[in-house]
PDB file of C-alpha atoms in Angstrom:
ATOM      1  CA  UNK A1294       0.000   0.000   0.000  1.00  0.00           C
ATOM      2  CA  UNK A1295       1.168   3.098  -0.987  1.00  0.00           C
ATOM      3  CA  UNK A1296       1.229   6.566   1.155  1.00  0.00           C
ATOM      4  CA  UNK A1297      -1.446   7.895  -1.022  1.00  0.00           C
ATOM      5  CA  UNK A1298      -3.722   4.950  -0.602  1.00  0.00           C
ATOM      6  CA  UNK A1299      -3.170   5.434   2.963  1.00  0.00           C
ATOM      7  CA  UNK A1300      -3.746   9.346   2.837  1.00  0.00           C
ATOM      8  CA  UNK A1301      -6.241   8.622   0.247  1.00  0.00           C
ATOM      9  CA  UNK A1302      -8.395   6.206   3.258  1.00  0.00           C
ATOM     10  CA  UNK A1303      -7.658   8.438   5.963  1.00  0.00           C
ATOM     11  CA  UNK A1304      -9.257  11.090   3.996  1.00  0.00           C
ATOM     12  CA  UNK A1305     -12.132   9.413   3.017  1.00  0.00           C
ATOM     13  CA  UNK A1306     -12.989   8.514   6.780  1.00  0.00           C
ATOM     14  CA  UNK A1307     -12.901  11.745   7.523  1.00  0.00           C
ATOM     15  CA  UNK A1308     -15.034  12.709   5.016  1.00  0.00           C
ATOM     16  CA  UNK A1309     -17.417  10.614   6.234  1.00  0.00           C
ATOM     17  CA  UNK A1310     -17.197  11.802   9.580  1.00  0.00           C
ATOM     18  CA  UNK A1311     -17.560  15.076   8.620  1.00  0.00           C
ATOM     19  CA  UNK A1312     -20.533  14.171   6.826  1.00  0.00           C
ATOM     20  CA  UNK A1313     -22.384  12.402   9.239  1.00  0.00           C
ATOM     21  CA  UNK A1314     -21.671  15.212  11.944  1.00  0.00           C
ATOM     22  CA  UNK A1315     -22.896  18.201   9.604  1.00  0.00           C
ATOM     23  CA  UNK A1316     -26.121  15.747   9.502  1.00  0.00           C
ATOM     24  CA  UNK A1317     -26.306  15.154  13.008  1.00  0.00           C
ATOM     25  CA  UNK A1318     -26.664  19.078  13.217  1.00  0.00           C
ATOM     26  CA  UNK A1319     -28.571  19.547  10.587  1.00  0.00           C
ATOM     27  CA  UNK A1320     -31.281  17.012  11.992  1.00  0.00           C
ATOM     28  CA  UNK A1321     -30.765  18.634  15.080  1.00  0.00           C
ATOM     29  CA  UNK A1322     -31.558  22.395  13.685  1.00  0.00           C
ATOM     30  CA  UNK A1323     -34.587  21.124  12.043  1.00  0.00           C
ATOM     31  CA  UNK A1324     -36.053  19.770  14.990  1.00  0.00           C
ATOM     32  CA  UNK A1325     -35.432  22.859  17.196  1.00  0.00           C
ATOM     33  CA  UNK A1326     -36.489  24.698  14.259  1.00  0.00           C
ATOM     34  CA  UNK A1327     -39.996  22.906  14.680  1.00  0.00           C
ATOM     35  CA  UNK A1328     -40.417  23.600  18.066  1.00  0.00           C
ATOM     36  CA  UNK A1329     -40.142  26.909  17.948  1.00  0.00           C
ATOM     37  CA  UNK A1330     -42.329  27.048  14.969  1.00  0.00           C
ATOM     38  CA  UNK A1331     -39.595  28.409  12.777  1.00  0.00           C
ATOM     39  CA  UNK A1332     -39.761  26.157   9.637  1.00  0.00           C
ATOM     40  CA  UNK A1333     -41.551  26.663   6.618  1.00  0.00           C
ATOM     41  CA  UNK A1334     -42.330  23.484   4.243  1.00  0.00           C
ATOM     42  CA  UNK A1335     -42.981  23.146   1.205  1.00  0.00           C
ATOM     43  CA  UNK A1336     -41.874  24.594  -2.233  1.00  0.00           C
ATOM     44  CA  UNK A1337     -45.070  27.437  -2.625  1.00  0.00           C
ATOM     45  CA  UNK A1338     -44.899  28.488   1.068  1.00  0.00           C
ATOM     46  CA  UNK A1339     -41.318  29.024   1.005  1.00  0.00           C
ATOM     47  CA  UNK A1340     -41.096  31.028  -1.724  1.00  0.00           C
ATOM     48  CA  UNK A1341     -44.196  32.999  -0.566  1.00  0.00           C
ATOM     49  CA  UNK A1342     -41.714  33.307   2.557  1.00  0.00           C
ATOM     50  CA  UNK A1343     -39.210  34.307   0.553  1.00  0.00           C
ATOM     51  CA  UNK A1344     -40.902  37.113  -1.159  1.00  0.00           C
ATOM     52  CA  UNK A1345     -42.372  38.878   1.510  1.00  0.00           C
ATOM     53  CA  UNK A1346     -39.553  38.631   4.067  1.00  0.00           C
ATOM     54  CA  UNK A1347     -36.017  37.318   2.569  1.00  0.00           C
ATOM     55  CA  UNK A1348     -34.186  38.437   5.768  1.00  0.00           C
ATOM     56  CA  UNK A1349     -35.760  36.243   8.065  1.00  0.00           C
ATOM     57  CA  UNK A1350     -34.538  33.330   6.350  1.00  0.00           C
ATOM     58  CA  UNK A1351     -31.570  31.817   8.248  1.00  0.00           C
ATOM     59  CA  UNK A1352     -31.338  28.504   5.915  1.00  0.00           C
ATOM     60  CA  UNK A1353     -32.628  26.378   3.216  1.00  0.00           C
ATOM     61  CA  UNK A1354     -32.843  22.934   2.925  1.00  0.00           C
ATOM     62  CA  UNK A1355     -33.799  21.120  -0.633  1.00  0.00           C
ATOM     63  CA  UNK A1356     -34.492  17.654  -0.656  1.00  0.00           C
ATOM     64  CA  UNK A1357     -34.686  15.274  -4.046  1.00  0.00           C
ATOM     65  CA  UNK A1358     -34.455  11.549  -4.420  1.00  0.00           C
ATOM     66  CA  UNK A1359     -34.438   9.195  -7.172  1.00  0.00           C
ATOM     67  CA  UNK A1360     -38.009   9.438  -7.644  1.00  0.00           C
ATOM     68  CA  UNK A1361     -38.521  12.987  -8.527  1.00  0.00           C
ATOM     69  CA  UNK A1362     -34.967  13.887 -10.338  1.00  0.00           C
ATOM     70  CA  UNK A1363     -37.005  13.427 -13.544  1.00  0.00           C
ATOM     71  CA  UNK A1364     -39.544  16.263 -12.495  1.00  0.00           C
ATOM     72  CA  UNK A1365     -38.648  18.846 -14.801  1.00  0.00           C
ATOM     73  CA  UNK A1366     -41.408  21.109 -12.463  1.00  0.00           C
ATOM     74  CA  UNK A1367     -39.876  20.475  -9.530  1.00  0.00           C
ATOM     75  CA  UNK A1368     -35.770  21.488 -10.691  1.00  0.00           C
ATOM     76  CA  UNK A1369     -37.391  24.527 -12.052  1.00  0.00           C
ATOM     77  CA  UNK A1370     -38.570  25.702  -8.596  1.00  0.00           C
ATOM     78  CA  UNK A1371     -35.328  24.627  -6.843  1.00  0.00           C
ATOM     79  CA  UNK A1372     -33.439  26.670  -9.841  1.00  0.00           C
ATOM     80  CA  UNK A1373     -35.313  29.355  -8.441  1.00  0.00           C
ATOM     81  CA  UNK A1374     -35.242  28.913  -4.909  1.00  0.00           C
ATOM     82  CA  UNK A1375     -31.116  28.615  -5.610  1.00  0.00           C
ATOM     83  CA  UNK A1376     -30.931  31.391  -7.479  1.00  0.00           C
ATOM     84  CA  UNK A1377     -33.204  34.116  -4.671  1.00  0.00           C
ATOM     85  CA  UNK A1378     -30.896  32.517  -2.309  1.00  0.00           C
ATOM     86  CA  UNK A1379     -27.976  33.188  -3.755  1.00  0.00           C
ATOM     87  CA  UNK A1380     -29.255  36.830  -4.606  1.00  0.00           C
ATOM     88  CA  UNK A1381     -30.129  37.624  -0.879  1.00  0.00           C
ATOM     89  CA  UNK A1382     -27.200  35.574   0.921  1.00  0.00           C
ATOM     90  CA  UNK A1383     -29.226  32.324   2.093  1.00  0.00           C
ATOM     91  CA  UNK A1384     -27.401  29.747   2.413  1.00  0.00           C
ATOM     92  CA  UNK A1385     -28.622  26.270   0.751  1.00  0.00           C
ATOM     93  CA  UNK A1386     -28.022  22.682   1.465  1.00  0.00           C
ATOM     94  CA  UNK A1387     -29.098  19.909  -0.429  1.00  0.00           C
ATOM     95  CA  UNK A1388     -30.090  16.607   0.687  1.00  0.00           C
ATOM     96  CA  UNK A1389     -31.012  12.928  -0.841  1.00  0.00           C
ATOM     97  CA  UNK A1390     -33.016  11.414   1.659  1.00  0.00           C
ATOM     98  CA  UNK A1391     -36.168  13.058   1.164  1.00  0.00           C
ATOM     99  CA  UNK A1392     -38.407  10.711   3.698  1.00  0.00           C
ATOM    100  CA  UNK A1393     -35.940  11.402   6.778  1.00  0.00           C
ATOM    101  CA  UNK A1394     -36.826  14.594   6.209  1.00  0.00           C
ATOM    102  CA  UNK A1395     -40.370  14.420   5.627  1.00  0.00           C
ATOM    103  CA  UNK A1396     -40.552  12.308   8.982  1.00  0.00           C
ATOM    104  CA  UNK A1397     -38.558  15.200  10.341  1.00  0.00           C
ATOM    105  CA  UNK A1398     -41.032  17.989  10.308  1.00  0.00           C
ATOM    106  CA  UNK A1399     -43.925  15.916   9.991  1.00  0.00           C
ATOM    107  CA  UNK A1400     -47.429  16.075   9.135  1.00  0.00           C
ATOM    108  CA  UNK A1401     -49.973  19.282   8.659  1.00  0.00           C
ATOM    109  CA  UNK A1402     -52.330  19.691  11.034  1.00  0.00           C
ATOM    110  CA  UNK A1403     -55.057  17.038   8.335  1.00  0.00           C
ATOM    111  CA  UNK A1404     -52.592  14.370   8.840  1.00  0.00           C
ATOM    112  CA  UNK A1405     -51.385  14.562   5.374  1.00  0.00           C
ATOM    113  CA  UNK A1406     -47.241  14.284   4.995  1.00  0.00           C
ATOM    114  CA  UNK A1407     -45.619  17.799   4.154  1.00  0.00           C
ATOM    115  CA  UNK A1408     -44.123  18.952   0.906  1.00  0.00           C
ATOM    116  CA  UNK A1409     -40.806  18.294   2.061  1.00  0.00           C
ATOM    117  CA  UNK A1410     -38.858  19.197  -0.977  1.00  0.00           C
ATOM    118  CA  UNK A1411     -37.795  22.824   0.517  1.00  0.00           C
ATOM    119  CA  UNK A1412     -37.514  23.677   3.873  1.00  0.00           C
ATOM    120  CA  UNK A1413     -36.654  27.142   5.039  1.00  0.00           C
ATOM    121  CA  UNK A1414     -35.456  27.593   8.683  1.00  0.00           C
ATOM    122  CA  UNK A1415     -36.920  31.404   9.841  1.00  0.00           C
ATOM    123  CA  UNK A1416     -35.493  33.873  12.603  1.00  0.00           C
ATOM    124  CA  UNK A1417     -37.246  36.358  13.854  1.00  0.00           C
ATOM    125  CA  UNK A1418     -34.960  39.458  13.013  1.00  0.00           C
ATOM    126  CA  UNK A1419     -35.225  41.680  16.265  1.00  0.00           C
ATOM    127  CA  UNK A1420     -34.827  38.447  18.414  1.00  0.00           C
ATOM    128  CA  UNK A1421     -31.553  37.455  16.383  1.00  0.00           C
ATOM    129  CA  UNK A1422     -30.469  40.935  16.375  1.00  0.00           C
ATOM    130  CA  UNK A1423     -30.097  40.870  20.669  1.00  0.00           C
ATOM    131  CA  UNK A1424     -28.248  37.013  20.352  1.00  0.00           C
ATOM    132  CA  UNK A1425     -31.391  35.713  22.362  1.00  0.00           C
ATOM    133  CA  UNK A1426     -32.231  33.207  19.541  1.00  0.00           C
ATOM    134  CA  UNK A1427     -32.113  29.928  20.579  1.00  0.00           C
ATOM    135  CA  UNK A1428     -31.514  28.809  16.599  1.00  0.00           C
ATOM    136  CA  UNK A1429     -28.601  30.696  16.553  1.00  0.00           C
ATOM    137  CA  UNK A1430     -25.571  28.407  18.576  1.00  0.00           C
ATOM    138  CA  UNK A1431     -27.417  25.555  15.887  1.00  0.00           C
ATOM    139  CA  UNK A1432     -26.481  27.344  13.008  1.00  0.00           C
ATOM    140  CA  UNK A1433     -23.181  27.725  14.004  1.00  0.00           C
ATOM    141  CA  UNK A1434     -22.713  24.737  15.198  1.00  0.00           C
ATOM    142  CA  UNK A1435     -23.963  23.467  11.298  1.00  0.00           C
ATOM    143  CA  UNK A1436     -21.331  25.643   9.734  1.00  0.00           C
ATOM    144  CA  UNK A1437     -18.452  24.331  11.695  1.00  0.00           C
ATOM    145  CA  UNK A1438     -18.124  27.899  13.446  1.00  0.00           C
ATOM    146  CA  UNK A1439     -19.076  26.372  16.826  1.00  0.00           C
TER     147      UNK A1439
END
């Protein structure tokens, strides 16, 4: 074995580590997120969101799987959604495993599963502004700044 097959592992595991952690935190913001009531779901509400308020958003979270890669509708939107992000400094993650996150936030009030292709994590501006925002040490702690 060779000491780039050896760097080349090493890497990898921590890769993997790395991975799994930023997903740990990210499962962890979502669900703090929800308690406070600070998640939007759905594709229409969060670009309603979006639209009226950009600076509350904190974070957005766009979810695909196998199943819908082939909905031309549905890339559209996210195109979108990436592209208002990117204009107004949201930052954007993307995930694969589109029923962890749908059993993540849950159902609507009818019982019926959530559109849980984007999620937007909210702050409330004036409480973020005085660092009495729970959300925030989650955030941080999702970018690595923690």
């Amino acid at each position: 074995m060779t000491l780039e097959e050896i760097r080349g592992q090493e890497n990898s595991m921590a890769n993997t580590d790395r991975v799994q952690s930023a997903g740990a935190a990210l499962e962890e913001l979502l669900v703090a997120a929800k308690k406070q009531e600070y998640l939007t779901v759905g594709v229409y509400e969060s670009a309603k969101v979006m639209n009226v308020d950009p600076d509350s958003v904190a974070f957005c979270v766009l979810a695909t799987d196998e199943e819908y890669e082939c909905d031309i509708a549905l890339q559209i939107h996210f195109t979108l959604i990436q592209a208002f992000c990117f204009d107004n400094d949201i930052n954007v993650v993307r995930v694969n495993d589109i029923e962890r996150l749908a059993d993540l936030v849950g159902a609507d009030g009818t019982g019926e599963p959530k559109d849980a292709h984007c999620i937007l994590v909210t702050v409330n501006v004036k409480i973020q502004a005085t660092g009495k925002d729970s959300l925030v040490p989650l955030l941080l702690k999702l970018y690595g700044l923690e």
